[in-house]
């Protein structure tokens, strides 16, 4: 475990309530997590100093460890917003989804996942996903029904829909990274900077390495002539902005107004 000097395994009512509420949501953005933490202190222990978020979550995780559950932090692939999700380490996320979805619905998710992983851009069109409906295991599913199931995946934060195309939600990436690496070893894409699983990002047109948009933003920050970190050729894509929580707060805690940068299709 990191940081052996930290207190471990001390769960107060504040921690317990926080965990219960996070379990209800499954996944939250960092500003929501901080707000939730403050709320739990207000309800249970308003005089106690608010513990640093990192230590607060570490304390909860040290108790959850024996249950193979963990609060994991990640960032959104399109604009680098920090996200926290409650992740089950003992089973694959698809088996975790089994309590909420029927066999044919889970198979639809697997087919969508495969199309997303195989695509160059990290997106699969709803048309392509609906075209595999007749190949699903279990009860037959009509296309209209499949459209509703895709929306349910989006509502449950397993998929994100953008203009009729679907990609994986950060929650799904956090929960499924290991499963995806093991199941699709030949199709999986890895970020050259953070070495994490990459679904959507930018790629070098010369050597083909890929980078997450938030990694691109940080790597080329204040660099007027961006060059590929691998082959040193000119980086031809628009460089996204680095996520700034202060700017976000100033915009009234809304999602960034700037349109997310989608990778170019070749």
mmCIF file of C-alpha atoms in Angstrom:
data_model
loop_
_atom_site.group_PDB
_atom_site.id
_atom_site.type_symbol
_atom_site.label_atom_id
_atom_site.label_comp_id
_atom_site.label_asym_id
_atom_site.label_seq_id
_atom_site.Cartn_x
_atom_site.Cartn_y
_atom_site.Cartn_z
ATOM 1 C CA UNK A 1 0.000 0.000 0.000
ATOM 2 C CA UNK A 2 1.265 3.503 -0.754
ATOM 3 C CA UNK A 3 2.021 5.996 1.999
ATOM 4 C CA UNK A 4 2.526 3.736 5.030
ATOM 5 C CA UNK A 5 2.596 6.813 7.288
ATOM 6 C CA UNK A 6 -1.106 7.401 6.662
ATOM 7 C CA UNK A 7 -3.737 6.119 9.048
ATOM 8 C CA UNK A 8 -5.373 3.038 7.641
ATOM 9 C CA UNK A 9 -8.607 1.225 8.233
ATOM 10 C CA UNK A 10 -10.355 3.962 10.207
ATOM 11 C CA UNK A 11 -13.918 4.277 8.946
ATOM 12 C CA UNK A 12 -16.115 6.795 10.736
ATOM 13 C CA UNK A 13 -19.815 7.492 10.109
ATOM 14 C CA UNK A 14 -18.644 10.211 7.715
ATOM 15 C CA UNK A 15 -16.713 7.667 5.630
ATOM 16 C CA UNK A 16 -19.587 5.166 5.780
ATOM 17 C CA UNK A 17 -22.196 7.647 4.592
ATOM 18 C CA UNK A 18 -19.865 8.829 1.817
ATOM 19 C CA UNK A 19 -19.378 5.227 0.659
ATOM 20 C CA UNK A 20 -23.138 4.524 0.709
ATOM 21 C CA UNK A 21 -23.837 7.607 -1.415
ATOM 22 C CA UNK A 22 -21.018 6.814 -3.843
ATOM 23 C CA UNK A 23 -22.406 3.271 -4.193
ATOM 24 C CA UNK A 24 -25.755 4.784 -5.179
ATOM 25 C CA UNK A 25 -24.159 6.895 -7.918
ATOM 26 C CA UNK A 26 -21.431 4.442 -9.014
ATOM 27 C CA UNK A 27 -19.358 7.224 -10.568
ATOM 28 C CA UNK A 28 -18.953 10.966 -9.853
ATOM 29 C CA UNK A 29 -16.799 13.856 -11.038
ATOM 30 C CA UNK A 30 -14.204 15.185 -8.595
ATOM 31 C CA UNK A 31 -16.119 18.379 -7.776
ATOM 32 C CA UNK A 32 -19.184 16.240 -6.951
ATOM 33 C CA UNK A 33 -17.053 13.948 -4.763
ATOM 34 C CA UNK A 34 -15.709 16.952 -2.827
ATOM 35 C CA UNK A 35 -19.234 18.305 -2.386
ATOM 36 C CA UNK A 36 -20.405 14.870 -1.214
ATOM 37 C CA UNK A 37 -17.543 14.644 1.288
ATOM 38 C CA UNK A 38 -18.438 18.083 2.738
ATOM 39 C CA UNK A 39 -22.091 17.043 2.976
ATOM 40 C CA UNK A 40 -21.148 13.885 4.946
ATOM 41 C CA UNK A 41 -19.069 15.913 7.413
ATOM 42 C CA UNK A 42 -21.933 18.380 7.822
ATOM 43 C CA UNK A 43 -24.411 15.607 8.615
ATOM 44 C CA UNK A 44 -22.215 13.508 10.945
ATOM 45 C CA UNK A 45 -19.331 15.533 12.313
ATOM 46 C CA UNK A 46 -19.616 19.221 11.528
ATOM 47 C CA UNK A 47 -16.840 20.205 13.968
ATOM 48 C CA UNK A 48 -14.195 17.855 12.563
ATOM 49 C CA UNK A 49 -11.666 19.259 10.085
ATOM 50 C CA UNK A 50 -12.376 17.966 6.570
ATOM 51 C CA UNK A 51 -9.768 15.325 5.759
ATOM 52 C CA UNK A 52 -7.751 15.783 2.558
ATOM 53 C CA UNK A 53 -9.711 13.971 -0.165
ATOM 54 C CA UNK A 54 -6.793 11.691 -1.105
ATOM 55 C CA UNK A 55 -6.377 10.541 2.529
ATOM 56 C CA UNK A 56 -10.136 10.287 3.033
ATOM 57 C CA UNK A 57 -10.464 7.903 0.053
ATOM 58 C CA UNK A 58 -7.294 6.022 1.060
ATOM 59 C CA UNK A 59 -8.877 5.295 4.461
ATOM 60 C CA UNK A 60 -12.018 3.923 2.832
ATOM 61 C CA UNK A 61 -9.984 1.871 0.314
ATOM 62 C CA UNK A 62 -7.848 0.285 3.073
ATOM 63 C CA UNK A 63 -11.072 -1.105 4.576
ATOM 64 C CA UNK A 64 -12.561 -2.110 1.212
ATOM 65 C CA UNK A 65 -9.357 -3.896 0.155
ATOM 66 C CA UNK A 66 -10.353 -7.214 1.774
ATOM 67 C CA UNK A 67 -13.669 -7.092 -0.142
ATOM 68 C CA UNK A 68 -11.867 -6.584 -3.499
ATOM 69 C CA UNK A 69 -13.603 -3.238 -3.984
ATOM 70 C CA UNK A 70 -11.831 0.076 -4.546
ATOM 71 C CA UNK A 71 -12.663 3.733 -5.161
ATOM 72 C CA UNK A 72 -10.595 4.426 -8.289
ATOM 73 C CA UNK A 73 -9.693 7.785 -9.795
ATOM 74 C CA UNK A 74 -9.484 8.318 -13.536
ATOM 75 C CA UNK A 75 -9.889 11.145 -16.037
ATOM 76 C CA UNK A 76 -12.341 11.577 -18.892
ATOM 77 C CA UNK A 77 -10.667 10.780 -22.214
ATOM 78 C CA UNK A 78 -12.082 13.758 -24.086
ATOM 79 C CA UNK A 79 -11.238 16.632 -21.719
ATOM 80 C CA UNK A 80 -9.367 15.308 -18.689
ATOM 81 C CA UNK A 81 -11.983 15.908 -15.980
ATOM 82 C CA UNK A 82 -11.121 13.839 -12.856
ATOM 83 C CA UNK A 83 -13.634 11.052 -12.139
ATOM 84 C CA UNK A 84 -14.065 8.681 -9.186
ATOM 85 C CA UNK A 85 -15.742 5.287 -9.524
ATOM 86 C CA UNK A 86 -16.445 2.416 -7.144
ATOM 87 C CA UNK A 87 -14.797 -0.557 -8.860
ATOM 88 C CA UNK A 88 -15.242 -4.260 -8.174
ATOM 89 C CA UNK A 89 -11.824 -5.910 -8.515
ATOM 90 C CA UNK A 90 -13.044 -9.481 -7.927
ATOM 91 C CA UNK A 91 -15.229 -9.889 -11.008
ATOM 92 C CA UNK A 92 -15.190 -8.439 -14.486
ATOM 93 C CA UNK A 93 -17.453 -5.436 -14.913
ATOM 94 C CA UNK A 94 -19.602 -7.367 -17.384
ATOM 95 C CA UNK A 95 -20.471 -9.906 -14.692
ATOM 96 C CA UNK A 96 -21.166 -6.983 -12.335
ATOM 97 C CA UNK A 97 -23.601 -5.650 -14.942
ATOM 98 C CA UNK A 98 -25.391 -9.030 -14.966
ATOM 99 C CA UNK A 99 -27.607 -7.998 -12.047
ATOM 100 C CA UNK A 100 -29.001 -5.061 -14.070
ATOM 101 C CA UNK A 101 -29.179 -6.494 -17.594
ATOM 102 C CA UNK A 102 -30.552 -9.609 -19.317
ATOM 103 C CA UNK A 103 -28.301 -12.049 -21.213
ATOM 104 C CA UNK A 104 -29.116 -10.613 -24.651
ATOM 105 C CA UNK A 105 -28.560 -7.049 -23.330
ATOM 106 C CA UNK A 106 -25.131 -8.020 -21.950
ATOM 107 C CA UNK A 107 -24.276 -9.574 -25.293
ATOM 108 C CA UNK A 108 -25.275 -6.325 -27.008
ATOM 109 C CA UNK A 109 -22.841 -4.536 -24.688
ATOM 110 C CA UNK A 110 -20.066 -7.025 -25.584
ATOM 111 C CA UNK A 111 -20.715 -6.476 -29.307
ATOM 112 C CA UNK A 112 -20.680 -2.680 -28.839
ATOM 113 C CA UNK A 113 -17.461 -2.960 -26.803
ATOM 114 C CA UNK A 114 -15.837 -5.013 -29.572
ATOM 115 C CA UNK A 115 -16.811 -2.469 -32.252
ATOM 116 C CA UNK A 116 -15.502 0.404 -30.095
ATOM 117 C CA UNK A 117 -12.172 -1.364 -29.413
ATOM 118 C CA UNK A 118 -11.748 -2.282 -33.100
ATOM 119 C CA UNK A 119 -12.529 1.202 -34.397
ATOM 120 C CA UNK A 120 -9.810 3.714 -35.269
ATOM 121 C CA UNK A 121 -11.570 6.565 -33.440
ATOM 122 C CA UNK A 122 -12.844 4.752 -30.329
ATOM 123 C CA UNK A 123 -16.447 5.270 -31.437
ATOM 124 C CA UNK A 124 -18.994 2.824 -32.880
ATOM 125 C CA UNK A 125 -22.042 4.127 -34.732
ATOM 126 C CA UNK A 126 -25.446 3.086 -33.427
ATOM 127 C CA UNK A 127 -26.157 1.758 -36.958
ATOM 128 C CA UNK A 128 -23.186 -0.642 -36.780
ATOM 129 C CA UNK A 129 -24.156 -1.766 -33.274
ATOM 130 C CA UNK A 130 -27.803 -2.328 -34.292
ATOM 131 C CA UNK A 131 -26.665 -4.357 -37.302
ATOM 132 C CA UNK A 132 -25.391 -7.126 -34.982
ATOM 133 C CA UNK A 133 -28.667 -7.449 -33.045
ATOM 134 C CA UNK A 134 -29.651 -10.658 -34.861
ATOM 135 C CA UNK A 135 -26.406 -12.328 -33.670
ATOM 136 C CA UNK A 136 -27.144 -11.872 -29.950
ATOM 137 C CA UNK A 137 -27.278 -14.720 -27.455
ATOM 138 C CA UNK A 138 -30.469 -15.312 -25.492
ATOM 139 C CA UNK A 139 -33.908 -13.908 -26.273
ATOM 140 C CA UNK A 140 -34.367 -12.307 -29.690
ATOM 141 C CA UNK A 141 -34.136 -8.515 -29.647
ATOM 142 C CA UNK A 142 -35.727 -6.060 -32.060
ATOM 143 C CA UNK A 143 -33.723 -3.025 -33.222
ATOM 144 C CA UNK A 144 -36.127 -0.631 -31.483
ATOM 145 C CA UNK A 145 -35.572 -2.515 -28.228
ATOM 146 C CA UNK A 146 -31.792 -2.509 -28.800
ATOM 147 C CA UNK A 147 -31.872 1.301 -29.192
ATOM 148 C CA UNK A 148 -33.528 1.557 -25.763
ATOM 149 C CA UNK A 149 -30.928 -0.797 -24.238
ATOM 150 C CA UNK A 150 -28.105 1.386 -25.638
ATOM 151 C CA UNK A 151 -29.740 4.402 -23.973
ATOM 152 C CA UNK A 152 -29.910 2.403 -20.725
ATOM 153 C CA UNK A 153 -26.152 1.717 -20.984
ATOM 154 C CA UNK A 154 -25.616 5.462 -21.392
ATOM 155 C CA UNK A 155 -27.883 6.297 -18.413
ATOM 156 C CA UNK A 156 -25.989 3.779 -16.269
ATOM 157 C CA UNK A 157 -22.703 5.396 -17.348
ATOM 158 C CA UNK A 158 -21.239 2.395 -19.161
ATOM 159 C CA UNK A 159 -21.392 4.119 -22.562
ATOM 160 C CA UNK A 160 -21.425 7.742 -23.765
ATOM 161 C CA UNK A 161 -23.410 8.775 -26.824
ATOM 162 C CA UNK A 162 -22.221 11.628 -29.047
ATOM 163 C CA UNK A 163 -24.085 12.437 -32.244
ATOM 164 C CA UNK A 164 -25.339 8.899 -32.850
ATOM 165 C CA UNK A 165 -22.017 7.251 -31.969
ATOM 166 C CA UNK A 166 -21.067 5.407 -28.798
ATOM 167 C CA UNK A 167 -17.829 5.198 -26.839
ATOM 168 C CA UNK A 168 -16.936 3.866 -23.390
ATOM 169 C CA UNK A 169 -17.683 5.959 -20.310
ATOM 170 C CA UNK A 170 -14.731 6.564 -17.960
ATOM 171 C CA UNK A 171 -16.520 4.303 -15.463
ATOM 172 C CA UNK A 172 -16.359 1.412 -17.956
ATOM 173 C CA UNK A 173 -12.679 2.083 -18.699
ATOM 174 C CA UNK A 174 -11.804 2.118 -14.970
ATOM 175 C CA UNK A 175 -13.744 -1.087 -14.348
ATOM 176 C CA UNK A 176 -12.874 -2.958 -17.531
ATOM 177 C CA UNK A 177 -9.289 -2.042 -18.377
ATOM 178 C CA UNK A 178 -7.888 -5.413 -17.250
ATOM 179 C CA UNK A 179 -10.710 -7.334 -18.954
ATOM 180 C CA UNK A 180 -10.239 -5.393 -22.217
ATOM 181 C CA UNK A 181 -6.438 -5.892 -22.228
ATOM 182 C CA UNK A 182 -6.890 -9.650 -21.685
ATOM 183 C CA UNK A 183 -9.818 -10.135 -24.084
ATOM 184 C CA UNK A 184 -8.619 -7.993 -27.013
ATOM 185 C CA UNK A 185 -4.788 -8.145 -26.807
ATOM 186 C CA UNK A 186 -4.338 -7.551 -30.537
ATOM 187 C CA UNK A 187 -6.833 -4.702 -30.906
ATOM 188 C CA UNK A 188 -6.140 -2.820 -27.691
ATOM 189 C CA UNK A 189 -4.552 0.654 -27.935
ATOM 190 C CA UNK A 190 -2.212 2.068 -25.282
ATOM 191 C CA UNK A 191 -1.328 5.720 -24.598
ATOM 192 C CA UNK A 192 2.363 6.452 -25.267
ATOM 193 C CA UNK A 193 2.494 8.883 -22.329
ATOM 194 C CA UNK A 194 0.588 7.305 -19.397
ATOM 195 C CA UNK A 195 0.617 3.715 -20.768
ATOM 196 C CA UNK A 196 -3.051 3.378 -19.830
ATOM 197 C CA UNK A 197 -5.763 1.878 -22.016
ATOM 198 C CA UNK A 198 -6.688 4.287 -24.815
ATOM 199 C CA UNK A 199 -10.129 4.272 -26.438
ATOM 200 C CA UNK A 200 -10.168 7.731 -28.044
ATOM 201 C CA UNK A 201 -7.198 10.013 -28.624
ATOM 202 C CA UNK A 202 -4.784 11.328 -31.247
ATOM 203 C CA UNK A 203 -2.184 9.406 -33.219
ATOM 204 C CA UNK A 204 1.061 10.256 -34.967
ATOM 205 C CA UNK A 205 0.613 10.094 -38.738
ATOM 206 C CA UNK A 206 4.233 8.975 -39.166
ATOM 207 C CA UNK A 207 4.905 6.274 -36.542
ATOM 208 C CA UNK A 208 1.331 5.582 -35.363
ATOM 209 C CA UNK A 209 1.790 6.016 -31.591
ATOM 210 C CA UNK A 210 -1.333 7.179 -29.757
ATOM 211 C CA UNK A 211 -1.965 9.597 -26.922
ATOM 212 C CA UNK A 212 -4.997 10.437 -24.783
ATOM 213 C CA UNK A 213 -6.239 13.988 -25.391
ATOM 214 C CA UNK A 214 -5.500 15.040 -21.759
ATOM 215 C CA UNK A 215 -1.984 13.535 -22.132
ATOM 216 C CA UNK A 216 -1.532 15.440 -25.425
ATOM 217 C CA UNK A 217 -2.645 18.642 -23.671
ATOM 218 C CA UNK A 218 -0.154 18.220 -20.814
ATOM 219 C CA UNK A 219 2.735 16.946 -22.948
ATOM 220 C CA UNK A 220 2.534 19.805 -25.456
ATOM 221 C CA UNK A 221 1.573 22.497 -22.931
ATOM 222 C CA UNK A 222 3.257 25.795 -23.846
ATOM 223 C CA UNK A 223 4.975 24.101 -26.791
ATOM 224 C CA UNK A 224 4.640 26.133 -29.968
ATOM 225 C CA UNK A 225 6.081 23.398 -32.206
ATOM 226 C CA UNK A 226 4.683 20.074 -31.001
ATOM 227 C CA UNK A 227 6.634 17.008 -32.121
ATOM 228 C CA UNK A 228 5.895 13.314 -31.674
ATOM 229 C CA UNK A 229 7.548 11.992 -28.468
ATOM 230 C CA UNK A 230 8.450 8.789 -30.343
ATOM 231 C CA UNK A 231 9.679 9.766 -33.849
ATOM 232 C CA UNK A 232 10.063 13.547 -33.400
ATOM 233 C CA UNK A 233 7.961 14.298 -36.494
ATOM 234 C CA UNK A 234 5.585 17.282 -36.475
ATOM 235 C CA UNK A 235 2.364 16.600 -34.484
ATOM 236 C CA UNK A 236 -0.400 17.520 -36.959
ATOM 237 C CA UNK A 237 -3.431 17.697 -34.642
ATOM 238 C CA UNK A 238 -5.036 20.553 -32.770
ATOM 239 C CA UNK A 239 -3.699 20.586 -29.192
ATOM 240 C CA UNK A 240 -6.502 20.501 -26.592
ATOM 241 C CA UNK A 241 -6.526 22.681 -23.478
ATOM 242 C CA UNK A 242 -5.380 21.288 -20.137
ATOM 243 C CA UNK A 243 -8.363 20.805 -17.816
ATOM 244 C CA UNK A 244 -8.511 23.623 -15.251
ATOM 245 C CA UNK A 245 -10.840 23.019 -12.266
ATOM 246 C CA UNK A 246 -10.727 26.728 -11.334
ATOM 247 C CA UNK A 247 -11.961 27.747 -14.781
ATOM 248 C CA UNK A 248 -14.605 25.023 -14.502
ATOM 249 C CA UNK A 249 -15.780 26.377 -11.144
ATOM 250 C CA UNK A 250 -15.984 29.832 -12.630
ATOM 251 C CA UNK A 251 -18.304 28.492 -15.305
ATOM 252 C CA UNK A 252 -20.742 27.498 -12.574
ATOM 253 C CA UNK A 253 -19.718 23.864 -12.156
ATOM 254 C CA UNK A 254 -21.052 23.100 -15.584
ATOM 255 C CA UNK A 255 -19.425 20.782 -18.047
ATOM 256 C CA UNK A 256 -16.827 22.491 -20.229
ATOM 257 C CA UNK A 257 -18.424 24.644 -22.893
ATOM 258 C CA UNK A 258 -15.572 24.052 -25.313
ATOM 259 C CA UNK A 259 -16.401 21.246 -27.667
ATOM 260 C CA UNK A 260 -14.428 18.131 -26.941
ATOM 261 C CA UNK A 261 -11.815 17.377 -29.538
ATOM 262 C CA UNK A 262 -12.623 14.254 -31.458
ATOM 263 C CA UNK A 263 -9.778 12.331 -33.096
ATOM 264 C CA UNK A 264 -9.520 12.805 -36.834
ATOM 265 C CA UNK A 265 -10.759 9.998 -39.004
ATOM 266 C CA UNK A 266 -8.349 8.834 -41.653
#
